[in-house]
């Protein structure tokens, strides 16, 4: 009888039905012809997951799990590549709202002027509530190239990347918008310079100058609080300016009456 193939690891017949899929050892690596296990395979190998997948109910649960995960990945990808105002692909000029949402500038302005802003963009009430951003294009991205069948969201080429780390802006890694420079970079690149200056332009950063894109619940709460503080400060400054104008007008009227 011929020797078993080196591409597969045979399992005892008594275990095959219980363990489900057979793990394959893929050759070609520099460590004896075997690549490390993938993250998915490692998760499956954990004791909590070993043997899961037998029976119709288990298969259904497994299908729902991967379907939910695929849906989450697709949602993250959409948030990182589509306009939050129109769901169209992001294209310069791009702006970032006070709460870290990415929008095409013209489409956001149209919504603002027509007073048809969607609920998730209700915080955008004036031109002060967003700022223009500079995104770094991905040289390997082709807009007319369709995604390959079965290709995971994180494996697709996306329109923008971090100009420092080269990290794809696909929703898998956190990105930030830097107010003083208008640049969008990965959080990793910002931390690499101590988060004290823009890693692209070296413009110093102060408190409140960093906006997390598509923030999580905790980050969004902090951005909302900062947004309210900015609005309050702008309103106070407007009132103070109006008071000074009134004082000047009163002084001018008094001078004219005395003359």
mmCIF file of C-alpha atoms in Angstrom:
data_model
loop_
_atom_site.group_PDB
_atom_site.id
_atom_site.type_symbol
_atom_site.label_atom_id
_atom_site.label_comp_id
_atom_site.label_asym_id
_atom_site.label_seq_id
_atom_site.Cartn_x
_atom_site.Cartn_y
_atom_site.Cartn_z
ATOM 1 C CA UNK A 1 0.000 0.000 0.000
ATOM 2 C CA UNK A 2 1.237 3.499 -0.766
ATOM 3 C CA UNK A 3 2.139 5.900 2.035
ATOM 4 C CA UNK A 4 -0.506 8.435 3.103
ATOM 5 C CA UNK A 5 -0.413 11.798 1.367
ATOM 6 C CA UNK A 6 1.660 14.456 3.154
ATOM 7 C CA UNK A 7 -1.028 17.041 2.365
ATOM 8 C CA UNK A 8 -3.557 15.588 4.778
ATOM 9 C CA UNK A 9 -3.613 14.400 8.354
ATOM 10 C CA UNK A 10 -5.592 11.154 8.622
ATOM 11 C CA UNK A 11 -7.920 10.744 11.555
ATOM 12 C CA UNK A 12 -9.129 7.494 13.115
ATOM 13 C CA UNK A 13 -12.477 6.365 11.713
ATOM 14 C CA UNK A 14 -14.022 6.532 15.166
ATOM 15 C CA UNK A 15 -13.132 10.256 15.395
ATOM 16 C CA UNK A 16 -13.901 11.359 11.887
ATOM 17 C CA UNK A 17 -17.633 11.708 12.401
ATOM 18 C CA UNK A 18 -17.191 13.506 15.708
ATOM 19 C CA UNK A 19 -14.545 16.005 14.628
ATOM 20 C CA UNK A 20 -16.130 16.945 11.324
ATOM 21 C CA UNK A 21 -13.673 18.614 8.883
ATOM 22 C CA UNK A 22 -10.162 17.223 8.456
ATOM 23 C CA UNK A 23 -7.377 19.747 8.973
ATOM 24 C CA UNK A 24 -4.935 20.039 6.111
ATOM 25 C CA UNK A 25 -1.258 20.767 6.617
ATOM 26 C CA UNK A 26 -0.235 23.080 3.807
ATOM 27 C CA UNK A 27 3.322 22.689 2.594
ATOM 28 C CA UNK A 28 5.682 25.303 1.252
ATOM 29 C CA UNK A 29 6.742 27.148 4.398
ATOM 30 C CA UNK A 30 10.277 27.678 5.575
ATOM 31 C CA UNK A 31 9.813 25.636 8.722
ATOM 32 C CA UNK A 32 9.728 22.102 7.402
ATOM 33 C CA UNK A 33 7.058 22.514 4.755
ATOM 34 C CA UNK A 34 4.133 23.512 6.990
ATOM 35 C CA UNK A 35 2.367 26.863 7.252
ATOM 36 C CA UNK A 36 0.999 27.984 10.654
ATOM 37 C CA UNK A 37 -2.686 27.311 11.256
ATOM 38 C CA UNK A 38 -5.049 30.098 10.287
ATOM 39 C CA UNK A 39 -6.963 32.025 12.940
ATOM 40 C CA UNK A 40 -10.125 30.118 12.023
ATOM 41 C CA UNK A 41 -8.370 26.763 12.362
ATOM 42 C CA UNK A 42 -6.869 27.787 15.710
ATOM 43 C CA UNK A 43 -10.307 28.769 17.006
ATOM 44 C CA UNK A 44 -11.731 25.457 15.852
ATOM 45 C CA UNK A 45 -8.857 23.620 17.578
ATOM 46 C CA UNK A 46 -9.697 25.194 20.955
ATOM 47 C CA UNK A 47 -11.299 22.826 23.435
ATOM 48 C CA UNK A 48 -14.458 24.938 23.605
ATOM 49 C CA UNK A 49 -14.978 24.481 19.866
ATOM 50 C CA UNK A 50 -13.663 20.976 19.309
ATOM 51 C CA UNK A 51 -16.332 18.656 17.967
ATOM 52 C CA UNK A 52 -18.759 21.519 17.279
ATOM 53 C CA UNK A 53 -20.509 21.042 13.979
ATOM 54 C CA UNK A 54 -22.207 17.670 14.317
ATOM 55 C CA UNK A 55 -25.932 17.530 13.787
ATOM 56 C CA UNK A 56 -28.360 19.757 11.912
ATOM 57 C CA UNK A 57 -28.804 22.156 14.840
ATOM 58 C CA UNK A 58 -25.062 22.654 15.248
ATOM 59 C CA UNK A 59 -24.647 23.258 11.521
ATOM 60 C CA UNK A 60 -27.423 25.880 11.611
ATOM 61 C CA UNK A 61 -25.821 27.652 14.581
ATOM 62 C CA UNK A 62 -22.442 27.607 12.850
ATOM 63 C CA UNK A 63 -23.990 29.020 9.672
ATOM 64 C CA UNK A 64 -25.671 31.848 11.614
ATOM 65 C CA UNK A 65 -22.385 32.638 13.389
ATOM 66 C CA UNK A 66 -20.433 33.017 10.164
ATOM 67 C CA UNK A 67 -23.300 34.861 8.478
ATOM 68 C CA UNK A 68 -23.405 37.375 11.337
ATOM 69 C CA UNK A 69 -19.648 37.781 11.208
ATOM 70 C CA UNK A 70 -19.710 38.319 7.444
ATOM 71 C CA UNK A 71 -22.493 40.879 7.890
ATOM 72 C CA UNK A 72 -20.468 42.765 10.522
ATOM 73 C CA UNK A 73 -17.387 42.783 8.296
ATOM 74 C CA UNK A 74 -19.438 44.099 5.373
ATOM 75 C CA UNK A 75 -20.943 46.835 7.562
ATOM 76 C CA UNK A 76 -17.511 47.954 8.759
ATOM 77 C CA UNK A 77 -16.297 48.013 5.167
ATOM 78 C CA UNK A 78 -19.280 50.115 4.064
ATOM 79 C CA UNK A 79 -18.744 52.642 6.842
ATOM 80 C CA UNK A 80 -15.102 53.059 5.824
ATOM 81 C CA UNK A 81 -15.666 53.331 2.076
ATOM 82 C CA UNK A 82 -19.155 54.774 1.547
ATOM 83 C CA UNK A 83 -20.581 58.247 2.135
ATOM 84 C CA UNK A 84 -22.677 58.349 5.317
ATOM 85 C CA UNK A 85 -25.085 60.801 3.674
ATOM 86 C CA UNK A 86 -25.766 58.996 0.402
ATOM 87 C CA UNK A 87 -24.223 55.480 0.646
ATOM 88 C CA UNK A 88 -22.246 56.262 -2.524
ATOM 89 C CA UNK A 89 -18.500 55.483 -2.726
ATOM 90 C CA UNK A 90 -16.335 58.083 -1.012
ATOM 91 C CA UNK A 91 -14.650 60.441 -3.472
ATOM 92 C CA UNK A 92 -12.749 63.702 -2.869
ATOM 93 C CA UNK A 93 -13.612 66.168 -1.540
ATOM 94 C CA UNK A 94 -14.416 64.158 1.585
ATOM 95 C CA UNK A 95 -15.412 65.635 4.941
ATOM 96 C CA UNK A 96 -15.505 64.285 8.483
ATOM 97 C CA UNK A 97 -18.346 65.242 10.814
ATOM 98 C CA UNK A 98 -17.928 66.151 14.466
ATOM 99 C CA UNK A 99 -18.932 62.590 15.378
ATOM 100 C CA UNK A 100 -16.447 60.933 13.042
ATOM 101 C CA UNK A 101 -18.621 60.026 10.053
ATOM 102 C CA UNK A 102 -17.208 60.197 6.519
ATOM 103 C CA UNK A 103 -19.204 61.969 3.810
ATOM 104 C CA UNK A 104 -18.781 63.279 0.300
ATOM 105 C CA UNK A 105 -18.758 67.052 0.750
ATOM 106 C CA UNK A 106 -21.168 67.940 -2.063
ATOM 107 C CA UNK A 107 -23.728 65.337 -1.033
ATOM 108 C CA UNK A 108 -23.606 66.426 2.605
ATOM 109 C CA UNK A 109 -24.064 70.067 1.573
ATOM 110 C CA UNK A 110 -27.057 69.113 -0.555
ATOM 111 C CA UNK A 111 -28.630 67.369 2.436
ATOM 112 C CA UNK A 112 -27.901 70.374 4.641
ATOM 113 C CA UNK A 113 -29.387 72.916 2.223
ATOM 114 C CA UNK A 114 -32.468 70.825 1.483
ATOM 115 C CA UNK A 115 -32.946 70.054 5.174
ATOM 116 C CA UNK A 116 -33.112 66.331 4.401
ATOM 117 C CA UNK A 117 -30.362 65.148 6.726
ATOM 118 C CA UNK A 118 -30.756 61.492 7.821
ATOM 119 C CA UNK A 119 -31.156 60.833 11.529
ATOM 120 C CA UNK A 120 -27.611 59.542 12.054
ATOM 121 C CA UNK A 121 -26.345 62.886 10.716
ATOM 122 C CA UNK A 122 -28.706 65.069 12.756
ATOM 123 C CA UNK A 123 -25.688 66.566 14.550
ATOM 124 C CA UNK A 124 -24.709 68.310 11.296
ATOM 125 C CA UNK A 125 -26.605 71.600 11.454
ATOM 126 C CA UNK A 126 -24.115 74.057 9.977
ATOM 127 C CA UNK A 127 -20.774 74.301 8.169
ATOM 128 C CA UNK A 128 -19.034 74.290 11.550
ATOM 129 C CA UNK A 129 -20.121 70.690 12.167
ATOM 130 C CA UNK A 130 -17.742 69.109 9.652
ATOM 131 C CA UNK A 131 -14.281 69.632 8.204
ATOM 132 C CA UNK A 132 -12.625 68.699 4.933
ATOM 133 C CA UNK A 133 -10.277 65.728 5.142
ATOM 134 C CA UNK A 134 -7.343 64.452 3.101
ATOM 135 C CA UNK A 135 -7.442 60.705 2.454
ATOM 136 C CA UNK A 136 -4.475 58.860 0.955
ATOM 137 C CA UNK A 137 -5.421 56.841 -2.165
ATOM 138 C CA UNK A 138 -4.511 53.162 -2.389
ATOM 139 C CA UNK A 139 -2.292 52.704 -5.501
ATOM 140 C CA UNK A 140 -3.404 49.057 -5.790
ATOM 141 C CA UNK A 141 -7.120 49.827 -5.878
ATOM 142 C CA UNK A 142 -9.060 49.759 -9.125
ATOM 143 C CA UNK A 143 -12.617 51.076 -8.895
ATOM 144 C CA UNK A 144 -13.774 49.031 -11.875
ATOM 145 C CA UNK A 145 -12.401 45.752 -10.496
ATOM 146 C CA UNK A 146 -15.182 43.626 -9.015
ATOM 147 C CA UNK A 147 -14.574 41.739 -5.781
ATOM 148 C CA UNK A 148 -13.707 38.105 -6.280
ATOM 149 C CA UNK A 149 -16.335 35.563 -5.338
ATOM 150 C CA UNK A 150 -15.922 34.323 -1.782
ATOM 151 C CA UNK A 151 -13.345 36.995 -1.009
ATOM 152 C CA UNK A 152 -13.473 38.198 2.607
ATOM 153 C CA UNK A 153 -14.127 41.901 3.191
ATOM 154 C CA UNK A 154 -10.741 42.402 4.873
ATOM 155 C CA UNK A 155 -8.943 40.882 1.862
ATOM 156 C CA UNK A 156 -10.408 43.267 -0.708
ATOM 157 C CA UNK A 157 -8.471 46.225 -2.012
ATOM 158 C CA UNK A 158 -10.037 49.450 -0.754
ATOM 159 C CA UNK A 159 -9.811 53.029 -2.083
ATOM 160 C CA UNK A 160 -7.807 54.486 0.807
ATOM 161 C CA UNK A 161 -4.888 53.505 3.041
ATOM 162 C CA UNK A 162 -2.842 55.060 5.829
ATOM 163 C CA UNK A 163 -0.052 57.150 4.226
ATOM 164 C CA UNK A 164 2.381 56.123 6.971
ATOM 165 C CA UNK A 165 1.665 52.495 7.872
ATOM 166 C CA UNK A 166 -0.009 51.460 4.621
ATOM 167 C CA UNK A 167 -2.906 50.006 6.637
ATOM 168 C CA UNK A 168 -6.009 49.556 4.451
ATOM 169 C CA UNK A 169 -8.971 51.677 5.468
ATOM 170 C CA UNK A 170 -11.443 48.779 5.444
ATOM 171 C CA UNK A 171 -13.000 49.131 8.883
ATOM 172 C CA UNK A 172 -10.819 46.456 10.465
ATOM 173 C CA UNK A 173 -8.252 48.879 11.924
ATOM 174 C CA UNK A 174 -9.105 52.157 13.694
ATOM 175 C CA UNK A 175 -8.423 55.402 11.830
ATOM 176 C CA UNK A 176 -8.461 58.991 13.069
ATOM 177 C CA UNK A 177 -8.967 62.452 11.603
ATOM 178 C CA UNK A 178 -6.526 65.139 12.739
ATOM 179 C CA UNK A 179 -8.142 68.577 12.813
ATOM 180 C CA UNK A 180 -5.050 70.837 12.517
ATOM 181 C CA UNK A 181 -3.664 69.076 9.420
ATOM 182 C CA UNK A 182 -6.875 67.637 7.980
ATOM 183 C CA UNK A 183 -5.164 64.263 7.504
ATOM 184 C CA UNK A 184 -6.688 60.830 7.998
ATOM 185 C CA UNK A 185 -4.237 58.238 9.354
ATOM 186 C CA UNK A 186 -4.382 54.942 11.197
ATOM 187 C CA UNK A 187 -4.419 55.088 14.973
ATOM 188 C CA UNK A 188 -1.327 52.900 14.930
ATOM 189 C CA UNK A 189 0.608 55.496 12.906
ATOM 190 C CA UNK A 190 -0.495 58.266 15.279
ATOM 191 C CA UNK A 191 0.607 56.291 18.337
ATOM 192 C CA UNK A 192 3.931 55.677 16.622
ATOM 193 C CA UNK A 193 4.790 59.373 16.989
ATOM 194 C CA UNK A 194 3.400 59.646 20.504
ATOM 195 C CA UNK A 195 0.066 61.145 19.368
ATOM 196 C CA UNK A 196 1.536 64.622 19.811
ATOM 197 C CA UNK A 197 1.795 65.644 16.152
ATOM 198 C CA UNK A 198 0.461 64.690 12.750
ATOM 199 C CA UNK A 199 2.692 61.866 11.464
ATOM 200 C CA UNK A 200 2.378 63.252 7.914
ATOM 201 C CA UNK A 201 2.885 67.006 8.365
ATOM 202 C CA UNK A 202 4.374 67.247 11.892
ATOM 203 C CA UNK A 203 1.713 69.810 12.828
ATOM 204 C CA UNK A 204 1.347 69.748 16.641
ATOM 205 C CA UNK A 205 -1.840 68.279 18.088
ATOM 206 C CA UNK A 206 -3.679 69.579 21.110
ATOM 207 C CA UNK A 207 -6.498 68.269 23.252
ATOM 208 C CA UNK A 208 -9.587 67.574 21.192
ATOM 209 C CA UNK A 209 -7.740 67.648 17.867
ATOM 210 C CA UNK A 210 -8.186 63.915 17.208
ATOM 211 C CA UNK A 211 -11.490 62.514 15.918
ATOM 212 C CA UNK A 212 -12.004 58.740 15.792
ATOM 213 C CA UNK A 213 -13.623 57.675 12.539
ATOM 214 C CA UNK A 214 -16.732 55.502 12.844
ATOM 215 C CA UNK A 215 -16.256 55.471 16.630
ATOM 216 C CA UNK A 216 -17.371 52.805 19.069
ATOM 217 C CA UNK A 217 -19.949 53.626 21.751
ATOM 218 C CA UNK A 218 -17.419 54.972 24.254
ATOM 219 C CA UNK A 219 -15.600 57.094 21.664
ATOM 220 C CA UNK A 220 -18.876 58.420 20.274
ATOM 221 C CA UNK A 221 -19.983 59.519 23.732
ATOM 222 C CA UNK A 222 -16.745 61.468 24.165
ATOM 223 C CA UNK A 223 -17.146 63.060 20.716
ATOM 224 C CA UNK A 224 -20.747 64.036 21.486
ATOM 225 C CA UNK A 225 -19.667 65.715 24.715
ATOM 226 C CA UNK A 226 -16.893 67.581 22.907
ATOM 227 C CA UNK A 227 -19.351 68.595 20.185
ATOM 228 C CA UNK A 228 -21.768 70.060 22.737
ATOM 229 C CA UNK A 229 -18.918 71.944 24.404
ATOM 230 C CA UNK A 230 -17.873 73.448 21.060
ATOM 231 C CA UNK A 231 -21.442 74.526 20.328
ATOM 232 C CA UNK A 232 -21.795 76.100 23.756
ATOM 233 C CA UNK A 233 -18.501 77.966 23.348
ATOM 234 C CA UNK A 234 -19.494 79.219 19.881
ATOM 235 C CA UNK A 235 -22.863 80.402 21.213
ATOM 236 C CA UNK A 236 -21.228 82.203 24.143
ATOM 237 C CA UNK A 237 -18.769 83.900 21.796
ATOM 238 C CA UNK A 238 -21.626 85.033 19.547
ATOM 239 C CA UNK A 239 -23.526 86.484 22.504
ATOM 240 C CA UNK A 240 -20.401 88.251 23.746
ATOM 241 C CA UNK A 241 -19.769 89.673 20.283
ATOM 242 C CA UNK A 242 -23.353 90.900 20.094
ATOM 243 C CA UNK A 243 -23.013 92.532 23.505
ATOM 244 C CA UNK A 244 -19.905 94.428 22.415
ATOM 245 C CA UNK A 245 -21.675 95.662 19.303
ATOM 246 C CA UNK A 246 -24.601 96.853 21.404
ATOM 247 C CA UNK A 247 -22.240 98.692 23.760
ATOM 248 C CA UNK A 248 -20.508 100.410 20.860
ATOM 249 C CA UNK A 249 -23.845 101.423 19.366
ATOM 250 C CA UNK A 250 -25.004 102.826 22.675
ATOM 251 C CA UNK A 251 -21.767 104.768 23.114
ATOM 252 C CA UNK A 252 -22.040 106.181 19.606
ATOM 253 C CA UNK A 253 -25.654 107.229 20.227
ATOM 254 C CA UNK A 254 -24.695 108.920 23.492
ATOM 255 C CA UNK A 255 -21.840 110.795 21.826
ATOM 256 C CA UNK A 256 -24.152 111.966 19.033
ATOM 257 C CA UNK A 257 -26.741 113.174 21.551
ATOM 258 C CA UNK A 258 -24.117 115.101 23.520
ATOM 259 C CA UNK A 259 -22.895 116.789 20.378
#
